[in-house]
PDB file of C-alpha atoms and ligand atoms in Angstrom:
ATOM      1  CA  UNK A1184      81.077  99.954  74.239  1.00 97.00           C
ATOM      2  CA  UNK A1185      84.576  98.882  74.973  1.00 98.00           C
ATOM      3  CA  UNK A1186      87.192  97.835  71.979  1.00 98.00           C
ATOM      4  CA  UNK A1187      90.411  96.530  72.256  1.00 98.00           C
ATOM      5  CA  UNK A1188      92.609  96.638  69.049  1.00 98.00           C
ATOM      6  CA  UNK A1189      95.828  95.016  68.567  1.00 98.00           C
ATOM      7  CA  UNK A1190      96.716  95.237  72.312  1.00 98.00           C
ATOM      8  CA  UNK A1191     100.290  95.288  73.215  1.00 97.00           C
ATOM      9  CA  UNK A1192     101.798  95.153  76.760  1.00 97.00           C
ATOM     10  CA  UNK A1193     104.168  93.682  79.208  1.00 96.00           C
ATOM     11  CA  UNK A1194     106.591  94.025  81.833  1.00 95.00           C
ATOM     12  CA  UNK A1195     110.163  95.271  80.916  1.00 92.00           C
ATOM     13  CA  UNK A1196     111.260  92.945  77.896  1.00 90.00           C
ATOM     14  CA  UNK A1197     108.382  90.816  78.728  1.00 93.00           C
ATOM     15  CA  UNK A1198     105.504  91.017  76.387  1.00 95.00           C
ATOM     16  CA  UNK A1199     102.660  89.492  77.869  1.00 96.00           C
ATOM     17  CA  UNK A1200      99.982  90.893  76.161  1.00 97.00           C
ATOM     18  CA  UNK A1201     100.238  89.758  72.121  1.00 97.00           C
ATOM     19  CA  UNK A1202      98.000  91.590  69.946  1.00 97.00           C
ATOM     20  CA  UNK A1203      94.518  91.034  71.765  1.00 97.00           C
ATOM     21  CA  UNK A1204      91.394  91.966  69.908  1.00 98.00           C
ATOM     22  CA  UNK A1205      88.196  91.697  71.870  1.00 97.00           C
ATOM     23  CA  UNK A1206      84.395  94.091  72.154  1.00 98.00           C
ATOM     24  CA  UNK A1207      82.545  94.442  75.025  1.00 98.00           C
ATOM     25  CA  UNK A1208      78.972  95.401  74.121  1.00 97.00           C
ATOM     26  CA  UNK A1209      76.589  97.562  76.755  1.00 97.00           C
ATOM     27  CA  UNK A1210      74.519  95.404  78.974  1.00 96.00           C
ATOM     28  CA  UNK A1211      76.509  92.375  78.635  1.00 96.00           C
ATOM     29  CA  UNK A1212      78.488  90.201  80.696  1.00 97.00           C
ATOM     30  CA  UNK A1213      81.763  88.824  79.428  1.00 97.00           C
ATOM     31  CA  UNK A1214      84.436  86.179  80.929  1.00 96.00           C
ATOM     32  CA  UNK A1215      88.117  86.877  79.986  1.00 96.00           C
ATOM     33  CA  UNK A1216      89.182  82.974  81.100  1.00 93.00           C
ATOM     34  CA  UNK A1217      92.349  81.243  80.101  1.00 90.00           C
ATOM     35  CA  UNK A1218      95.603  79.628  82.013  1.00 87.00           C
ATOM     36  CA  UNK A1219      97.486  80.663  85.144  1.00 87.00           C
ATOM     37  CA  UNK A1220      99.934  83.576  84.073  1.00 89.00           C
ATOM     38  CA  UNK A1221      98.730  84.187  80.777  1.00 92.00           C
ATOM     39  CA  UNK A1222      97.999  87.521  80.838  1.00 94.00           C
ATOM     40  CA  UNK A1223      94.645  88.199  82.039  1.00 95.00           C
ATOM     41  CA  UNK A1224      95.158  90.420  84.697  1.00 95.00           C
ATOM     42  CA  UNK A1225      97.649  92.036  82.695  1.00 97.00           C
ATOM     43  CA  UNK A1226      94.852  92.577  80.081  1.00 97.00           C
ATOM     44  CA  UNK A1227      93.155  94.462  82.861  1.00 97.00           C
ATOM     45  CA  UNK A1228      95.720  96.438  84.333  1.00 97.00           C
ATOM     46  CA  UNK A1229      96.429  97.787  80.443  1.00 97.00           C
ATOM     47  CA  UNK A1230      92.701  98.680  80.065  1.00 98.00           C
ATOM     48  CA  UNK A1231      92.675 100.724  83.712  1.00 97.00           C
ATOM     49  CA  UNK A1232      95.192 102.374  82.604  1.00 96.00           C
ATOM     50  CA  UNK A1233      97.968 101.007  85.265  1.00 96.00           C
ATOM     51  CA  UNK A1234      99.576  99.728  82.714  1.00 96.00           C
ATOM     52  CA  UNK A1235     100.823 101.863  79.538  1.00 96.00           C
ATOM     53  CA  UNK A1236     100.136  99.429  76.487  1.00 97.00           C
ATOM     54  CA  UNK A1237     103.312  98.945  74.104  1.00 97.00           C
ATOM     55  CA  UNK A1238     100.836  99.243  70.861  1.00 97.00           C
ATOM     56  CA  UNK A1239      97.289  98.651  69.949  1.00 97.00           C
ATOM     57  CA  UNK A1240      94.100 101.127  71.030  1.00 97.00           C
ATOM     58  CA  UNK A1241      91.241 100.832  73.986  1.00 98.00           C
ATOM     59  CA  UNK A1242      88.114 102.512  72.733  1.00 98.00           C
ATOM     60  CA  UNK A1243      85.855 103.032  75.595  1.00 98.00           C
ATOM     61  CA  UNK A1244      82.254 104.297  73.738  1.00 97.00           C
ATOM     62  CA  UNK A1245      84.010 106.059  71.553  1.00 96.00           C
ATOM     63  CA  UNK A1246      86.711 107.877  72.845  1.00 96.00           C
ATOM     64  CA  UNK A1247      90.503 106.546  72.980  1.00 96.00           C
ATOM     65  CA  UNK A1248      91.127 105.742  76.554  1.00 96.00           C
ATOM     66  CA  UNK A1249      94.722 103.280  75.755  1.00 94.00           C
ATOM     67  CA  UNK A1250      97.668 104.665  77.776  1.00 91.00           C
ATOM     68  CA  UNK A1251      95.533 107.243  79.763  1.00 95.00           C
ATOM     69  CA  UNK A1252      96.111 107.634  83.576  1.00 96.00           C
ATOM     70  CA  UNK A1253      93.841 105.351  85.671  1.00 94.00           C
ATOM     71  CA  UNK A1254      91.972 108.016  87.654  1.00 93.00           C
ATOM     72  CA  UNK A1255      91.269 109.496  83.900  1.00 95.00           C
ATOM     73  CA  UNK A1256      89.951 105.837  83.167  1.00 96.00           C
ATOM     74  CA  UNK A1257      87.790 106.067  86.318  1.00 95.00           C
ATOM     75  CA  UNK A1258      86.399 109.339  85.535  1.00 94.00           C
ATOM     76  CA  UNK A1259      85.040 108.006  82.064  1.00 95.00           C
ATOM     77  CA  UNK A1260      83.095 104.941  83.861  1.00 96.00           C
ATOM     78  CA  UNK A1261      85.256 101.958  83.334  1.00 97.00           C
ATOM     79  CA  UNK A1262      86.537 100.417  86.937  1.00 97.00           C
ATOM     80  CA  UNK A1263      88.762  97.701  87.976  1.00 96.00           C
ATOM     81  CA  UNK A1264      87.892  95.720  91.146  1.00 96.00           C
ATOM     82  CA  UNK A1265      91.625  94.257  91.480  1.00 91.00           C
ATOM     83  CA  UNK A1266      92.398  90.352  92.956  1.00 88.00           C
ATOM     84  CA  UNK A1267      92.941  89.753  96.508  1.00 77.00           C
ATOM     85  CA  UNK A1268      90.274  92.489  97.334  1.00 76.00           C
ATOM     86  CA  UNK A1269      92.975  95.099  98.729  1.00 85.00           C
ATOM     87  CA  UNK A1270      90.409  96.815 101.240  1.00 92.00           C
ATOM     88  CA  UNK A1271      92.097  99.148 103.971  1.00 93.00           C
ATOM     89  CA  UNK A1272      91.913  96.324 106.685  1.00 92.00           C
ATOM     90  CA  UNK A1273      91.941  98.808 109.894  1.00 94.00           C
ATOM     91  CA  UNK A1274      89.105 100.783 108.844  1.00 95.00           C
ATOM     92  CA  UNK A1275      85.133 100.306 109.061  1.00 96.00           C
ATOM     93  CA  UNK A1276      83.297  98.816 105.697  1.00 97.00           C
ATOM     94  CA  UNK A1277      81.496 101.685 105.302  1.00 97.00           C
ATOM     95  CA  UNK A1278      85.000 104.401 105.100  1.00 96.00           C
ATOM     96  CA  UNK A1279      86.320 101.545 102.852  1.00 96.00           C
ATOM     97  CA  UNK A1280      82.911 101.799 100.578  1.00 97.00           C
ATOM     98  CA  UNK A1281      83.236 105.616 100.884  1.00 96.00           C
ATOM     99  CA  UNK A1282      86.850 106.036  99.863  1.00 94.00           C
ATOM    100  CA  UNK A1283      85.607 104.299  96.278  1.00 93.00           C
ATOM    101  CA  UNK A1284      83.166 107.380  95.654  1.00 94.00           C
ATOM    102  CA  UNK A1285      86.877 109.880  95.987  1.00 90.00           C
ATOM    103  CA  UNK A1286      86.757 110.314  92.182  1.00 84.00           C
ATOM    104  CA  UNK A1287      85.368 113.455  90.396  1.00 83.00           C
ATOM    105  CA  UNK A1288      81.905 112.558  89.083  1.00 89.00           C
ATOM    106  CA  UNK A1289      81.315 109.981  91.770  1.00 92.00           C
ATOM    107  CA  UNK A1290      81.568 112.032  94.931  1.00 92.00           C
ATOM    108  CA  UNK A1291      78.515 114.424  95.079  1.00 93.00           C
ATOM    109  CA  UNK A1292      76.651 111.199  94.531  1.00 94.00           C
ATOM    110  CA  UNK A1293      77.836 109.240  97.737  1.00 95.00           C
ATOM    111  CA  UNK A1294      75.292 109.030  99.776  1.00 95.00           C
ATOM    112  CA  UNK A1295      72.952 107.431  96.661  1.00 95.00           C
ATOM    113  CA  UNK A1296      75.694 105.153  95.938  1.00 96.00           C
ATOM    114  CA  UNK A1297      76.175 103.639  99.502  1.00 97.00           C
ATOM    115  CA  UNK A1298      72.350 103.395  99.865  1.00 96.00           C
ATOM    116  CA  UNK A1299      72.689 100.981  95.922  1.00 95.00           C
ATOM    117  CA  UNK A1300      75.278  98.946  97.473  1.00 97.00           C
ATOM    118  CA  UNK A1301      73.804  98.406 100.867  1.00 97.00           C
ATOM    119  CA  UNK A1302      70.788  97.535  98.401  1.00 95.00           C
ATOM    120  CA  UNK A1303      72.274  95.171  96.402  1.00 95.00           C
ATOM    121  CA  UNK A1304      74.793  93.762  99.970  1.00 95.00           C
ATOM    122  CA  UNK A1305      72.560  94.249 102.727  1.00 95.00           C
ATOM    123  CA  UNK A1306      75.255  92.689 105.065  1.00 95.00           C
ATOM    124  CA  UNK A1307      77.545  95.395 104.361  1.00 96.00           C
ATOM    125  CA  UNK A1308      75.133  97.811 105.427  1.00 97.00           C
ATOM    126  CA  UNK A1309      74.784  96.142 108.864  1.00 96.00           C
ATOM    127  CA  UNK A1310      78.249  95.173 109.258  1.00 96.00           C
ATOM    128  CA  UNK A1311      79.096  98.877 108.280  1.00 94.00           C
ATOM    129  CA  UNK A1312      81.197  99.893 111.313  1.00 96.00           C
ATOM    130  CA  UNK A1313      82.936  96.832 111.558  1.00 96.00           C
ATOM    131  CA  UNK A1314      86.333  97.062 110.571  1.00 96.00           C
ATOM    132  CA  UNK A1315      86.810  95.469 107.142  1.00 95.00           C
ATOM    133  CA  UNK A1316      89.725  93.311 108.395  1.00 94.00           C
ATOM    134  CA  UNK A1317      87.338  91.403 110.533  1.00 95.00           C
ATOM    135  CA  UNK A1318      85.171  90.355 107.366  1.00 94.00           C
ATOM    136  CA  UNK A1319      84.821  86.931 106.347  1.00 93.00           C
ATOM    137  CA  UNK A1320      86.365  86.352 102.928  1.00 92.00           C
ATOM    138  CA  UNK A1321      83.198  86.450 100.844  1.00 92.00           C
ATOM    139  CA  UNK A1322      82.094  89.516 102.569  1.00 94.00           C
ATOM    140  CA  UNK A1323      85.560  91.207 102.084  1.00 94.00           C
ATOM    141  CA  UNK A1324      84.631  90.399  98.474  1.00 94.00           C
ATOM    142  CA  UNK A1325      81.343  91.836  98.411  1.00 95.00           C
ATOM    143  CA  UNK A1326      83.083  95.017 100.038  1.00 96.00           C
ATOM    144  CA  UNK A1327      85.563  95.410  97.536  1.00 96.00           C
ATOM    145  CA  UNK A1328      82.890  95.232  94.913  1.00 97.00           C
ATOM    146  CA  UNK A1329      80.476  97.682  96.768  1.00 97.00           C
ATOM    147  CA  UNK A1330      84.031  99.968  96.352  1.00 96.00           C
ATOM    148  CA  UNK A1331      84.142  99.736  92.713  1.00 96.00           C
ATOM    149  CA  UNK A1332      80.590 100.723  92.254  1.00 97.00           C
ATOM    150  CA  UNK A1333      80.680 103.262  94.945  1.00 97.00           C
ATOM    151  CA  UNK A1334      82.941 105.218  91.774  1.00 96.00           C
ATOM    152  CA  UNK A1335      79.860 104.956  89.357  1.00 96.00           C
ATOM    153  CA  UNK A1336      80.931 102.223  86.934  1.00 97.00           C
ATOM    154  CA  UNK A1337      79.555 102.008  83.413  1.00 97.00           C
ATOM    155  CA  UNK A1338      81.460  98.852  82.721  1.00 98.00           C
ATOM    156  CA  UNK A1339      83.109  97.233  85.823  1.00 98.00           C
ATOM    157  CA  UNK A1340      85.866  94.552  85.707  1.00 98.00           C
ATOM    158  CA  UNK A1341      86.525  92.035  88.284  1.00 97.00           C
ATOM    159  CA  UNK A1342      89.780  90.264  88.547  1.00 95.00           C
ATOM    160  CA  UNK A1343      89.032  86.709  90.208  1.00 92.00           C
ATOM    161  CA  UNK A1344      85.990  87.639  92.621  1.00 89.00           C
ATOM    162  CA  UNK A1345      85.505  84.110  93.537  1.00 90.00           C
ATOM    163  CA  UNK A1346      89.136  83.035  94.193  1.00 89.00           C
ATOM    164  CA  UNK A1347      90.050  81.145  97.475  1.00 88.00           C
ATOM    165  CA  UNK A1348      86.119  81.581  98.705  1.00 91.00           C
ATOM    166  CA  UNK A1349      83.863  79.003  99.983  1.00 90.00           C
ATOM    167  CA  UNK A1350      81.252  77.582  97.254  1.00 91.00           C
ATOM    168  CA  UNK A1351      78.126  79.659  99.590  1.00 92.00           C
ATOM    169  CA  UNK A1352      80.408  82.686  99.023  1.00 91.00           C
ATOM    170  CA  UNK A1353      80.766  81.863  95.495  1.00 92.00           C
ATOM    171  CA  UNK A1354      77.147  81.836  95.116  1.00 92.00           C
ATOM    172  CA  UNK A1355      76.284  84.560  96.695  1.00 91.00           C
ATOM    173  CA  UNK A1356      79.126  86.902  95.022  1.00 91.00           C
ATOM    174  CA  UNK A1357      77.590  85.715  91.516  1.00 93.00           C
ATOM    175  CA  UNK A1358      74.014  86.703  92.733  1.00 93.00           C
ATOM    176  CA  UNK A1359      75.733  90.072  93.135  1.00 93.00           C
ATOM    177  CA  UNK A1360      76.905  90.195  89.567  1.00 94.00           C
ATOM    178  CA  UNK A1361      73.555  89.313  87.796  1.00 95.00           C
ATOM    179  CA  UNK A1362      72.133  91.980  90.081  1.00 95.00           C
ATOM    180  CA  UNK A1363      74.658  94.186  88.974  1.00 97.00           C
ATOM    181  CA  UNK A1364      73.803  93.135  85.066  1.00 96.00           C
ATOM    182  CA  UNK A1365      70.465  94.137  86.309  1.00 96.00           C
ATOM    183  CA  UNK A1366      71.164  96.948  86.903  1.00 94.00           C
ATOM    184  CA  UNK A1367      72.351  98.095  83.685  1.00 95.00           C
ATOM    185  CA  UNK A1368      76.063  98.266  84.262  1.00 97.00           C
ATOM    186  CA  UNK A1369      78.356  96.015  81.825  1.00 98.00           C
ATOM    187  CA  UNK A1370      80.845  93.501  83.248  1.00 98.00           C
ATOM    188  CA  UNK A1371      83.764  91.998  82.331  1.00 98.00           C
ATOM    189  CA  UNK A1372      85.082  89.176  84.589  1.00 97.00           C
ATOM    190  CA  UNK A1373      88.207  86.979  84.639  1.00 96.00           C
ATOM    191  CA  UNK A1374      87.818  83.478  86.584  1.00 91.00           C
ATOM    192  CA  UNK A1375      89.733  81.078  87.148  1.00 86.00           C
ATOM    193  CA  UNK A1376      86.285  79.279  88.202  1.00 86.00           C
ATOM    194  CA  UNK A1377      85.373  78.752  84.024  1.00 89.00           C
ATOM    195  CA  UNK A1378      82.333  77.059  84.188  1.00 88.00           C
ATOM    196  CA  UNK A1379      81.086  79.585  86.903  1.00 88.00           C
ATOM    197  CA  UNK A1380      82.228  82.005  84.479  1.00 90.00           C
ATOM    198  CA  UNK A1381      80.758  80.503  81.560  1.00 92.00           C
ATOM    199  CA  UNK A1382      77.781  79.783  83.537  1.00 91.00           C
ATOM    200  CA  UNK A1383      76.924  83.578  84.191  1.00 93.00           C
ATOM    201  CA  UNK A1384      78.576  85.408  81.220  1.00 95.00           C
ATOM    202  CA  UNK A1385      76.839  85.939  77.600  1.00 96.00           C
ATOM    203  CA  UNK A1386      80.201  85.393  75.995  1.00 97.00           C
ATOM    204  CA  UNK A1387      84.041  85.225  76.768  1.00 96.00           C
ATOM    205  CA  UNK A1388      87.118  85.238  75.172  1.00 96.00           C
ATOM    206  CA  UNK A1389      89.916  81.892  75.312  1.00 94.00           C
ATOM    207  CA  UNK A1390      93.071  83.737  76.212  1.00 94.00           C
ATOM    208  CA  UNK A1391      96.438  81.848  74.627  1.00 91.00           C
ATOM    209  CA  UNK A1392      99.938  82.858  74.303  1.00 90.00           C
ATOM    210  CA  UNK A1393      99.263  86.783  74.188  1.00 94.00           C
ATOM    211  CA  UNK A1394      96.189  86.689  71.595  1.00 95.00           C
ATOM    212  CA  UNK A1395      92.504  85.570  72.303  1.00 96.00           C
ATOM    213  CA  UNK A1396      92.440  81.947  70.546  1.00 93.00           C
ATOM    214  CA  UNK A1397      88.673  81.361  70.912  1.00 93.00           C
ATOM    215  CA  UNK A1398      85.279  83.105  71.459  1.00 95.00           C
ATOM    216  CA  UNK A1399      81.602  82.652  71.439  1.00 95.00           C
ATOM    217  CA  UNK A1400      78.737  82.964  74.151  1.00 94.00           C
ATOM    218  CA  UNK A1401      79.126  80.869  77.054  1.00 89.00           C
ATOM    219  CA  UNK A1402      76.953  78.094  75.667  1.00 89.00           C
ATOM    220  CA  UNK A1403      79.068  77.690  73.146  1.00 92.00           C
ATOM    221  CA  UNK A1404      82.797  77.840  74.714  1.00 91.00           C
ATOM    222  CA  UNK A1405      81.135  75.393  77.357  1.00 89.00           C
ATOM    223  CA  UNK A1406      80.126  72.774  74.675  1.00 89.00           C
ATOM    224  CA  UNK A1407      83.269  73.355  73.100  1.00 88.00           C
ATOM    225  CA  UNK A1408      85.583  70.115  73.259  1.00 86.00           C
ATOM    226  CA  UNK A1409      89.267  72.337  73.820  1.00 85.00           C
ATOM    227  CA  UNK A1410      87.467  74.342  76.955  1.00 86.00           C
ATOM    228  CA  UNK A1411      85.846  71.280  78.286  1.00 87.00           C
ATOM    229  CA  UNK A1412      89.270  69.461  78.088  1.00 84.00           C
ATOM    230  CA  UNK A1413      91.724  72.601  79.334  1.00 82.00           C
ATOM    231  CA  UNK A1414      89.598  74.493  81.888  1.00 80.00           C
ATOM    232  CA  UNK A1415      85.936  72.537  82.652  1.00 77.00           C
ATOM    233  CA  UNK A1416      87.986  68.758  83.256  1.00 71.00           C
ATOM    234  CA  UNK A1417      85.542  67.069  81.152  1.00 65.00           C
ATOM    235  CA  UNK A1418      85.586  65.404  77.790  1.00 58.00           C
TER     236      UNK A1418
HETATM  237  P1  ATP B1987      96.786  84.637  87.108  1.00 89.04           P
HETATM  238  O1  ATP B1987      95.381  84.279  86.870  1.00 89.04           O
HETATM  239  O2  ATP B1987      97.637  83.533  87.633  1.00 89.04           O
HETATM  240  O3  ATP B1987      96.974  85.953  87.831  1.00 89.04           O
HETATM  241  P2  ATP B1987      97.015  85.943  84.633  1.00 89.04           P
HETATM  242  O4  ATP B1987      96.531  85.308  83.402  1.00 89.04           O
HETATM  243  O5  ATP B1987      96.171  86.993  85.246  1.00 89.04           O
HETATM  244  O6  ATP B1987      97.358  84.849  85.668  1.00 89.04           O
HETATM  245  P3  ATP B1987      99.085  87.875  84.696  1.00 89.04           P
HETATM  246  O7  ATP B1987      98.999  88.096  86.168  1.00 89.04           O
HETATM  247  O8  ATP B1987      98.541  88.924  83.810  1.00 89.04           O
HETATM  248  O9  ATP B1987      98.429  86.499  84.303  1.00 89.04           O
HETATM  249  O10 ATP B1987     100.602  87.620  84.342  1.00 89.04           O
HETATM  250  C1  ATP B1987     101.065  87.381  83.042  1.00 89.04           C
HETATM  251  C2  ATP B1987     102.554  87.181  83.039  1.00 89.04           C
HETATM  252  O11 ATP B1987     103.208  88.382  83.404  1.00 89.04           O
HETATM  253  C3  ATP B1987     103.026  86.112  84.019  1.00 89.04           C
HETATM  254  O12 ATP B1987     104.031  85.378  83.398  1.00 89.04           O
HETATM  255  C4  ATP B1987     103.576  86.906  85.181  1.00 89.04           C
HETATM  256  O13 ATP B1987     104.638  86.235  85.798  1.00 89.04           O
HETATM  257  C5  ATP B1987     104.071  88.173  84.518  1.00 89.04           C
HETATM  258  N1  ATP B1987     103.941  89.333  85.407  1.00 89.04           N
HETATM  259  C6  ATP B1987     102.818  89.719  86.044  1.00 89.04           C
HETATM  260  N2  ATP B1987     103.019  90.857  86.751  1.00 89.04           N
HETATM  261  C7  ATP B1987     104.317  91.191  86.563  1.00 89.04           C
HETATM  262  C8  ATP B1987     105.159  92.256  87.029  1.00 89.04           C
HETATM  263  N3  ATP B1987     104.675  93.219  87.815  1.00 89.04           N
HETATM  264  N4  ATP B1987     106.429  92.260  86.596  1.00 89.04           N
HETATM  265  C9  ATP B1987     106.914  91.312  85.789  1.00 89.04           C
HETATM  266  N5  ATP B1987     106.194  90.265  85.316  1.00 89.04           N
HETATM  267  C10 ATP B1987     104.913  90.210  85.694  1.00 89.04           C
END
């Protein structure tokens, strides 16, 4: 579904992103995990088109999507859900859900969408006229996810969903991904939580030093001695 060839990128003389080669399949769940500051976000940005890759190609089911503007990466399904959630803080949850469906395809279909997300986050839909600001931090999370899928993902990435949350939160923002997965939409998530991530994804990719160092299902990477030593504290 998604292909990433030989990805290039970085900031100014900086090149952060090394060559990465990775495939995201349809249906499936994968964890993008590696150190602080290695690139991972940066690997998202380039695929959302925020940031212009320096070489390399994003296929995105077929069609070459690398270097495109992001609202023409939204408008072929692929959606970031960017760190530190980013909601507009003075307005209700529901104009914050609604502002996600502003995007071509996605807006005739609003009031479906915000009846899915109130389906799959039922507390958004009764804290709907609250103003988002007031939100705990899991539920600010759960907002800015009902956002990305209020603009009709086929594959949705999350940049560090469960960052700075509360373990309940945690659990209850990873319910919302396998219902997601349920629901037939592909995921990509980067974590600094690795064995959550490992836990829920059906593979991920070891990012090292620009290029992806190690792969396999998340069985594997979590039986693997070099993850259990660098990110899981064991071994
Ligand atoms: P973290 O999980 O800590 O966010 P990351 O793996 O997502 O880390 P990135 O945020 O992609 O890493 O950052 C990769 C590198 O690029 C870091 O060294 C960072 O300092 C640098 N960087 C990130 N954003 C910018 C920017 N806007 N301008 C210049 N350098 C940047």
């Amino acid at each position: 579904m998604l292909s990433v060839r030989n990805l290039h990128a970085g900031y100014g003389d900086t090149e952060v992103l090394q060559g990465i080669d990775l495939d995201v399949n349809q249906g499936e769940v994968v964890a993008i995990i590696g150190a602080n500051g290695v690139g991972k976000t940066t690997l998202l940005r380039t695929i959302s088109g925020l940031l212009a890759p320096t070489a390399g190609s994003v296929t995105f089911k077929g069609q070459p999507i690398g270097g495109m503007a992001a609202h023409a990466v939204v408008e072929h399904g692929v959606v970031m859900v960017p760190e530190g959630r980013r909601l507009f803080q003075r307005m209700s949850v529901r104009r914050n859900l609604e502002v996600g469906a502003y995007v071509g395809r996605a807006r005739p279909r609003m009031a479906e969408s915000l009846r899915e997300v109130y389906d799959i986050f039922p507390i958004l839909q009764e804290r709907g006229a609250q103003l988002a600001g007031t939100l705990s931090g899991g539920q600010q999370q759960m907002c800015a996810i009902g956002r990305g899928l209020m603009a009709l993902p086929e594959l949705l990435m999350l940049d560090e969903v469960s960052l700075g949350l509360a373990p309940i939160a945690v659990k209850r923002v990873y319910e919302a991904v396998r219902a997601i997965r349920d629901r037939g939409i592909t995921l990509v998530i980067v974590e600094q939580n690795v064995s959550q991530a490992l836990r829920v994804a059906d593979r991920a990719y070891v990012i090292g030093g620009g290029r992806v160092v190690l792969s396999g299902t998340g069985r594997e990477l979590s039986n693997n001695n070099d993850v259990r030593r660098a990110y899981l504290g064991l071994g």
